PDB file of C-alpha atoms in Angstrom:
ATOM      1  CA  MET A   1       8.254  -0.475  12.928  1.00 42.00           C
ATOM      2  CA  LYS A   2       5.668  -3.378  13.818  1.00 48.00           C
ATOM      3  CA  GLY A   3       2.291  -3.584  14.607  1.00 61.00           C
ATOM      4  CA  TYR A   4      -0.134  -3.639  11.526  1.00 77.00           C
ATOM      5  CA  PRO A   5      -0.914  -7.170  10.644  1.00 86.00           C
ATOM      6  CA  ARG A   6      -0.335  -8.677   7.103  1.00 85.00           C
ATOM      7  CA  LEU A   7      -2.565 -11.349   5.650  1.00 92.00           C
ATOM      8  CA  ASN A   8      -1.134 -14.058   3.663  1.00 93.00           C
ATOM      9  CA  ILE A   9      -3.211 -16.365   1.241  1.00 97.00           C
ATOM     10  CA  TYR A  10      -1.804 -19.567   0.004  1.00 96.00           C
ATOM     11  CA  PHE A  11      -3.325 -21.753  -2.373  1.00 96.00           C
ATOM     12  CA  PRO A  12      -2.420 -24.034  -5.526  1.00 96.00           C
ATOM     13  CA  GLY A  13      -1.337 -21.663  -8.199  1.00 92.00           C
ATOM     14  CA  THR A  14      -3.374 -23.251 -10.751  1.00 95.00           C
ATOM     15  CA  ARG A  15      -6.337 -22.253  -8.841  1.00 96.00           C
ATOM     16  CA  GLU A  16      -5.999 -18.620  -8.764  1.00 97.00           C
ATOM     17  CA  GLU A  17      -8.844 -17.646 -10.831  1.00 96.00           C
ATOM     18  CA  GLU A  18     -11.007 -20.034  -8.948  1.00 97.00           C
ATOM     19  CA  LEU A  19     -10.002 -18.324  -5.688  1.00 98.00           C
ATOM     20  CA  HIS A  20     -10.640 -14.739  -6.950  1.00 97.00           C
ATOM     21  CA  GLU A  21     -13.981 -15.721  -8.132  1.00 97.00           C
ATOM     22  CA  LYS A  22     -15.120 -17.326  -4.868  1.00 98.00           C
ATOM     23  CA  MET A  23     -13.749 -14.495  -2.800  1.00 98.00           C
ATOM     24  CA  LYS A  24     -16.020 -11.899  -4.999  1.00 97.00           C
ATOM     25  CA  ARG A  25     -18.824 -14.027  -4.286  1.00 97.00           C
ATOM     26  CA  LEU A  26     -18.350 -14.337  -0.651  1.00 97.00           C
ATOM     27  CA  ALA A  27     -17.872 -10.398  -0.442  1.00 96.00           C
ATOM     28  CA  LYS A  28     -21.115  -9.158   0.925  1.00 94.00           C
ATOM     29  CA  SER A  29     -21.799  -5.504   2.422  1.00 94.00           C
ATOM     30  CA  PRO A  30     -19.663  -3.624   3.718  1.00 96.00           C
ATOM     31  CA  TRP A  31     -17.174  -5.546   1.600  1.00 97.00           C
ATOM     32  CA  TYR A  32     -17.357  -5.705  -2.461  1.00 95.00           C
ATOM     33  CA  SER A  33     -15.021  -6.513  -5.110  1.00 97.00           C
ATOM     34  CA  GLN A  34     -13.524  -3.582  -6.732  1.00 95.00           C
ATOM     35  CA  ASP A  35     -12.022  -3.494 -10.424  1.00 93.00           C
ATOM     36  CA  HIS A  36      -9.812  -0.586 -10.197  1.00 91.00           C
ATOM     37  CA  ASN A  37      -6.896   0.336  -7.849  1.00 89.00           C
ATOM     38  CA  THR A  38      -6.644   2.944  -5.460  1.00 86.00           C
ATOM     39  CA  HIS A  39      -5.901   5.712  -7.859  1.00 81.00           C
ATOM     40  CA  GLY A  40      -9.044   4.938 -10.113  1.00 86.00           C
ATOM     41  CA  LYS A  41      -7.026   2.809 -12.666  1.00 86.00           C
ATOM     42  CA  PRO A  42      -7.812  -0.726 -13.808  1.00 90.00           C
ATOM     43  CA  ALA A  43      -6.232  -3.361 -11.751  1.00 89.00           C
ATOM     44  CA  ASP A  44      -2.776  -4.796 -13.108  1.00 88.00           C
ATOM     45  CA  ASN A  45      -2.042  -8.216 -13.628  1.00 90.00           C
ATOM     46  CA  GLY A  46      -1.473  -9.750 -10.227  1.00 92.00           C
ATOM     47  CA  PHE A  47      -3.173  -7.202  -8.356  1.00 93.00           C
ATOM     48  CA  PHE A  48      -6.634  -7.683  -6.548  1.00 96.00           C
ATOM     49  CA  TYR A  49      -8.791  -5.069  -4.716  1.00 96.00           C
ATOM     50  CA  PHE A  50     -11.937  -4.992  -2.159  1.00 98.00           C
ATOM     51  CA  HIS A  51     -13.677  -2.167  -1.124  1.00 97.00           C
ATOM     52  CA  HIS A  52     -14.799  -1.554   2.540  1.00 96.00           C
ATOM     53  CA  ASP A  53     -17.948   0.874   2.999  1.00 96.00           C
ATOM     54  CA  GLU A  54     -17.860   3.100   6.052  1.00 94.00           C
ATOM     55  CA  LEU A  55     -19.555   1.194   8.844  1.00 92.00           C
ATOM     56  CA  GLY A  56     -19.325   2.410  12.451  1.00 90.00           C
ATOM     57  CA  GLU A  57     -15.645   3.048  13.541  1.00 89.00           C
ATOM     58  CA  ASN A  58     -14.535   1.498  10.173  1.00 93.00           C
ATOM     59  CA  PRO A  59     -13.772   3.953   7.478  1.00 93.00           C
ATOM     60  CA  SER A  60     -14.364   3.635   3.771  1.00 95.00           C
ATOM     61  CA  CYS A  61     -11.253   2.196   2.137  1.00 95.00           C
ATOM     62  CA  THR A  62      -9.708  -0.345  -0.458  1.00 95.00           C
ATOM     63  CA  LEU A  63      -8.005  -3.371   1.023  1.00 95.00           C
ATOM     64  CA  CYS A  64      -5.163  -4.256  -1.684  1.00 93.00           C
ATOM     65  CA  ILE A  65      -3.805  -7.653  -2.589  1.00 94.00           C
ATOM     66  CA  ALA A  66      -0.657  -8.423  -4.697  1.00 90.00           C
ATOM     67  CA  ARG A  67       0.495 -11.604  -6.064  1.00 92.00           C
ATOM     68  CA  SER A  68       3.822 -12.316  -4.170  1.00 86.00           C
ATOM     69  CA  GLU A  69       4.394 -15.547  -6.351  1.00 89.00           C
ATOM     70  CA  PRO A  70       2.421 -18.353  -7.866  1.00 92.00           C
ATOM     71  CA  GLY A  71      -0.020 -19.553  -5.052  1.00 95.00           C
ATOM     72  CA  HIS A  72       0.855 -16.682  -2.616  1.00 94.00           C
ATOM     73  CA  TRP A  73      -1.103 -13.467  -2.316  1.00 95.00           C
ATOM     74  CA  THR A  74      -0.373 -11.000   0.189  1.00 91.00           C
ATOM     75  CA  VAL A  75      -2.699  -8.027   1.479  1.00 91.00           C
ATOM     76  CA  THR A  76      -0.101  -5.198   1.039  1.00 84.00           C
ATOM     77  CA  GLY A  77      -2.288  -2.584   2.617  1.00 85.00           C
ATOM     78  CA  ILE A  78      -5.845  -1.095   3.568  1.00 91.00           C
ATOM     79  CA  VAL A  79      -6.011   2.276   2.021  1.00 88.00           C
ATOM     80  CA  PRO A  80      -8.669   4.956   3.451  1.00 91.00           C
ATOM     81  CA  ASP A  81     -10.625   6.810   0.853  1.00 91.00           C
ATOM     82  CA  LYS A  82     -10.245  10.638   0.475  1.00 87.00           C
ATOM     83  CA  GLY A  83     -11.482  12.453   3.388  1.00 89.00           C
ATOM     84  CA  GLN A  84     -11.150   9.495   5.719  1.00 89.00           C
ATOM     85  CA  VAL A  85      -8.624   9.282   8.688  1.00 85.00           C
ATOM     86  CA  ASN A  86      -5.179   8.564   7.341  1.00 79.00           C
ATOM     87  CA  PRO A  87      -3.458   6.412   8.268  1.00 79.00           C
ATOM     88  CA  ILE A  88      -5.928   3.841   9.549  1.00 87.00           C
ATOM     89  CA  PRO A  89      -5.260   3.479  13.240  1.00 86.00           C
ATOM     90  CA  CYS A  90      -3.739  -0.127  13.912  1.00 83.00           C
ATOM     91  CA  GLU A  91      -6.697  -1.360  15.904  1.00 86.00           C
ATOM     92  CA  CYS A  92      -9.111  -0.304  13.229  1.00 92.00           C
ATOM     93  CA  TYR A  93      -6.822  -1.833  10.582  1.00 91.00           C
ATOM     94  CA  SER A  94      -6.638  -5.245  12.488  1.00 91.00           C
ATOM     95  CA  ARG A  95     -10.191  -5.356  13.189  1.00 93.00           C
ATOM     96  CA  MET A  96     -11.208  -5.006   9.212  1.00 95.00           C
ATOM     97  CA  LEU A  97      -8.387  -7.353   8.235  1.00 95.00           C
ATOM     98  CA  ASP A  98      -9.452  -9.934  10.503  1.00 95.00           C
ATOM     99  CA  ASP A  99     -13.130  -9.321   9.255  1.00 96.00           C
ATOM    100  CA  PHE A 100     -11.907  -9.677   5.756  1.00 97.00           C
ATOM    101  CA  ASN A 101     -10.095 -13.041   6.618  1.00 97.00           C
ATOM    102  CA  SER A 102     -12.955 -14.368   8.414  1.00 97.00           C
ATOM    103  CA  ASN A 103     -15.642 -14.108   6.030  1.00 97.00           C
ATOM    104  CA  ILE A 104     -13.847 -13.984   2.696  1.00 98.00           C
ATOM    105  CA  ALA A 105     -10.348 -14.863   2.288  1.00 98.00           C
ATOM    106  CA  ASN A 106     -10.127 -17.841   4.557  1.00 97.00           C
ATOM    107  CA  PRO A 107     -13.533 -19.606   3.526  1.00 97.00           C
ATOM    108  CA  ALA A 108     -12.428 -18.904  -0.120  1.00 98.00           C
ATOM    109  CA  ALA A 109      -9.060 -20.449   0.451  1.00 97.00           C
ATOM    110  CA  ASP A 110     -10.602 -23.481   2.044  1.00 97.00           C
ATOM    111  CA  THR A 111     -12.609 -24.237  -1.304  1.00 97.00           C
ATOM    112  CA  VAL A 112      -9.435 -24.356  -3.470  1.00 97.00           C
ATOM    113  CA  ASP A 113      -7.453 -26.362  -0.604  1.00 96.00           C
ATOM    114  CA  GLY A 114      -5.636 -23.481   0.471  1.00 96.00           C
ATOM    115  CA  MET A 115      -4.954 -21.578   3.570  1.00 96.00           C
ATOM    116  CA  THR A 116      -4.668 -18.086   5.268  1.00 97.00           C
ATOM    117  CA  SER A 117      -2.230 -16.736   7.887  1.00 94.00           C
ATOM    118  CA  ILE A 118      -2.036 -13.356   9.738  1.00 90.00           C
ATOM    119  CA  ASP A 119       1.364 -12.134  11.202  1.00 83.00           C
ATOM    120  CA  ILE A 120       2.690  -8.856  12.471  1.00 74.00           C
ATOM    121  CA  HIS A 121       4.611  -7.237   9.313  1.00 67.00           C
ATOM    122  CA  THR A 122       7.815  -5.450   9.535  1.00 71.00           C
ATOM    123  CA  PHE A 123       7.483  -2.614   6.819  1.00 80.00           C
ATOM    124  CA  ARG A 124      10.780  -2.769   4.766  1.00 84.00           C
ATOM    125  CA  LEU A 125      11.365  -0.363   1.757  1.00 90.00           C
ATOM    126  CA  LYS A 126      12.446  -3.192  -0.717  1.00 87.00           C
ATOM    127  CA  ASP A 127       9.122  -4.925  -0.006  1.00 83.00           C
ATOM    128  CA  TYR A 128       7.201  -1.875  -1.832  1.00 86.00           C
ATOM    129  CA  PHE A 129       9.530   0.167  -3.712  1.00 91.00           C
ATOM    130  CA  SER A 130      11.817  -0.710  -6.593  1.00 92.00           C
ATOM    131  CA  PRO A 131      15.521  -1.032  -6.197  1.00 93.00           C
ATOM    132  CA  GLN A 132      15.934   2.364  -8.147  1.00 95.00           C
ATOM    133  CA  ALA A 133      13.509   4.117  -5.872  1.00 95.00           C
ATOM    134  CA  VAL A 134      15.085   2.667  -2.842  1.00 95.00           C
ATOM    135  CA  LYS A 135      18.638   3.649  -4.067  1.00 95.00           C
ATOM    136  CA  LYS A 136      17.345   7.410  -4.624  1.00 96.00           C
ATOM    137  CA  LEU A 137      15.680   7.692  -1.218  1.00 96.00           C
ATOM    138  CA  SER A 138      18.853   6.474   0.463  1.00 94.00           C
ATOM    139  CA  HIS A 139      21.059   8.754  -1.415  1.00 93.00           C
ATOM    140  CA  PHE A 140      18.655  11.740  -0.315  1.00 94.00           C
ATOM    141  CA  CYS A 141      18.484  10.620   3.231  1.00 92.00           C
ATOM    142  CA  LYS A 142      22.265  10.016   3.473  1.00 89.00           C
ATOM    143  CA  SER A 143      23.326  13.105   1.382  1.00 88.00           C
ATOM    144  CA  ALA A 144      20.785  15.634   2.891  1.00 84.00           C
ATOM    145  CA  ASN A 145      22.078  17.921   5.820  1.00 70.00           C
ATOM    146  CA  GLN A 146      19.632  16.759   8.278  1.00 63.00           C
ATOM    147  CA  CYS A 147      20.191  20.096  10.458  1.00 67.00           C
ATOM    148  CA  ASP A 148      17.851  21.879   7.987  1.00 68.00           C
ATOM    149  CA  LEU A 149      16.085  18.638   7.112  1.00 73.00           C
ATOM    150  CA  GLY A 150      16.742  18.307   3.473  1.00 75.00           C
ATOM    151  CA  HIS A 151      15.688  21.868   2.245  1.00 78.00           C
ATOM    152  CA  HIS A 152      18.626  22.672   0.406  1.00 84.00           C
ATOM    153  CA  PRO A 153      17.976  22.866  -3.348  1.00 87.00           C
ATOM    154  CA  CYS A 154      20.337  19.990  -4.000  1.00 89.00           C
ATOM    155  CA  ASP A 155      18.555  17.771  -1.423  1.00 88.00           C
ATOM    156  CA  GLN A 156      15.360  18.878  -2.880  1.00 91.00           C
ATOM    157  CA  GLU A 157      16.439  17.680  -6.394  1.00 93.00           C
ATOM    158  CA  ARG A 158      17.229  14.293  -4.772  1.00 94.00           C
ATOM    159  CA  TRP A 159      14.030  14.021  -2.919  1.00 95.00           C
ATOM    160  CA  ASN A 160      12.067  15.038  -6.137  1.00 95.00           C
ATOM    161  CA  SER A 161      14.067  12.253  -8.039  1.00 96.00           C
ATOM    162  CA  PHE A 162      12.704   9.605  -5.602  1.00 96.00           C
ATOM    163  CA  LEU A 163       9.209  10.785  -6.106  1.00 96.00           C
ATOM    164  CA  ILE A 164       9.454  10.750  -9.662  1.00 95.00           C
ATOM    165  CA  GLN A 165      10.976   7.413  -9.719  1.00 95.00           C
ATOM    166  CA  VAL A 166       8.057   6.006  -7.416  1.00 94.00           C
ATOM    167  CA  PHE A 167       5.387   7.428  -9.887  1.00 93.00           C
ATOM    168  CA  GLU A 168       7.304   6.191 -12.939  1.00 90.00           C
ATOM    169  CA  ASP A 169       7.339   2.547 -11.570  1.00 88.00           C
ATOM    170  CA  ASN A 170       3.334   2.988 -11.039  1.00 71.00           C
ATOM    171  CA  LYS A 171       2.493  -0.606 -10.764  1.00 66.00           C
ATOM    172  CA  ASP A 172       0.531  -0.017  -7.574  1.00 74.00           C
ATOM    173  CA  ILE A 173       1.976   3.032  -5.738  1.00 83.00           C
ATOM    174  CA  PRO A 174       2.413   2.455  -2.204  1.00 84.00           C
ATOM    175  CA  SER A 175       0.332   4.807   0.169  1.00 82.00           C
ATOM    176  CA  CYS A 176       1.773   7.539   2.172  1.00 85.00           C
ATOM    177  CA  ASP A 177       1.234   5.613   5.460  1.00 79.00           C
ATOM    178  CA  ILE A 178       3.214   2.574   4.156  1.00 83.00           C
ATOM    179  CA  PHE A 179       5.946   4.992   2.943  1.00 91.00           C
ATOM    180  CA  GLY A 180       6.300   6.285   6.388  1.00 87.00           C
ATOM    181  CA  ASP A 181       6.246   3.219   8.061  1.00 84.00           C
ATOM    182  CA  CYS A 182       8.944   1.784   5.814  1.00 89.00           C
ATOM    183  CA  LEU A 183      10.977   5.044   6.313  1.00 91.00           C
ATOM    184  CA  LYS A 184      10.641   4.694   9.995  1.00 86.00           C
ATOM    185  CA  THR A 185      11.739   1.132   9.981  1.00 85.00           C
ATOM    186  CA  ALA A 186      14.651   1.906   7.852  1.00 89.00           C
ATOM    187  CA  LYS A 187      15.949   4.574  10.352  1.00 87.00           C
ATOM    188  CA  LEU A 188      17.370   6.855   7.526  1.00 90.00           C
ATOM    189  CA  TRP A 189      15.679   9.987   8.842  1.00 90.00           C
ATOM    190  CA  PRO A 190      14.908  11.846  11.904  1.00 87.00           C
ATOM    191  CA  GLU A 191      11.503  10.249  13.182  1.00 83.00           C
ATOM    192  CA  ASP A 192       9.813  13.391  14.174  1.00 84.00           C
ATOM    193  CA  ASP A 193      10.122  14.840  10.629  1.00 88.00           C
ATOM    194  CA  ILE A 194       8.834  11.844   8.863  1.00 89.00           C
ATOM    195  CA  PRO A 195       5.214  13.131   8.866  1.00 88.00           C
ATOM    196  CA  ARG A 196       6.270  16.040   6.708  1.00 90.00           C
ATOM    197  CA  LEU A 197       7.804  13.646   4.193  1.00 93.00           C
ATOM    198  CA  ARG A 198       5.038  11.621   4.446  1.00 90.00           C
ATOM    199  CA  LYS A 199       2.831  14.526   3.430  1.00 91.00           C
ATOM    200  CA  GLU A 200       4.795  15.784   0.817  1.00 94.00           C
ATOM    201  CA  TYR A 201       5.062  12.256  -0.679  1.00 94.00           C
ATOM    202  CA  ASP A 202       1.166  12.026  -0.410  1.00 91.00           C
ATOM    203  CA  PHE A 203       0.844  15.491  -2.237  1.00 92.00           C
ATOM    204  CA  ALA A 204       3.304  14.540  -5.091  1.00 93.00           C
ATOM    205  CA  MET A 205       1.654  11.272  -5.963  1.00 91.00           C
ATOM    206  CA  ARG A 206      -1.929  13.129  -6.212  1.00 88.00           C
ATOM    207  CA  LEU A 207      -0.329  15.681  -8.174  1.00 92.00           C
ATOM    208  CA  PHE A 208       1.346  13.371 -10.668  1.00 90.00           C
ATOM    209  CA  GLU A 209      -1.914  11.575 -10.996  1.00 85.00           C
ATOM    210  CA  GLN A 210      -3.962  14.871 -11.725  1.00 86.00           C
ATOM    211  CA  TYR A 211      -1.469  15.727 -14.072  1.00 86.00           C
ATOM    212  CA  GLU A 212      -1.500  12.414 -15.937  1.00 83.00           C
ATOM    213  CA  ARG A 213      -5.307  12.504 -16.082  1.00 81.00           C
ATOM    214  CA  ASN A 214      -5.428  16.200 -17.553  1.00 83.00           C
ATOM    215  CA  ALA A 215      -2.747  14.827 -19.961  1.00 78.00           C
ATOM    216  CA  GLN A 216      -4.793  12.281 -21.504  1.00 69.00           C
TER     217      GLN A 216
END
């Protein structure tokens, strides 16, 4: 599946902290720097977040950045806040990404001798999920009786095993819209049933997160 753009930020690897500080200073309303991820947990090393307040047709959401390698950051997604339209429509997503790039990412990259680029992103499972999670999802999709869309108890066990693996990996859990887009690209499952799996994925991640919070 193509359509949603991806923002890449390139810079000298030794100037990462300087870049981040400059981006935080440039973040003006409706943007501001955020210290926690989309699940309310402190940002892990190599992950960076900026929040966007609701403004006009643009929803309140969190822009997520990951260090792909030293000197290369990638915007991995823009995740809507609870109660907002999910997923964010492609046109709106593109508009906010362009705004972030024009007013924050590109000016900051310029100050550290870096640059940015926006391309149309192809969503691939391996770019967002661990090899173990991809293997379990593939096993579920290929083993399930697609006539009943994976409702057999054995199929449900395989599906649950994938969901548990995603949460256990738990660096920065991909959003349900990214999961749906990746599954559509992989062509592992009937496209008209992907919205159901997407909703089950979203419910499972929220349930696991609440369980973990209550257990602390």
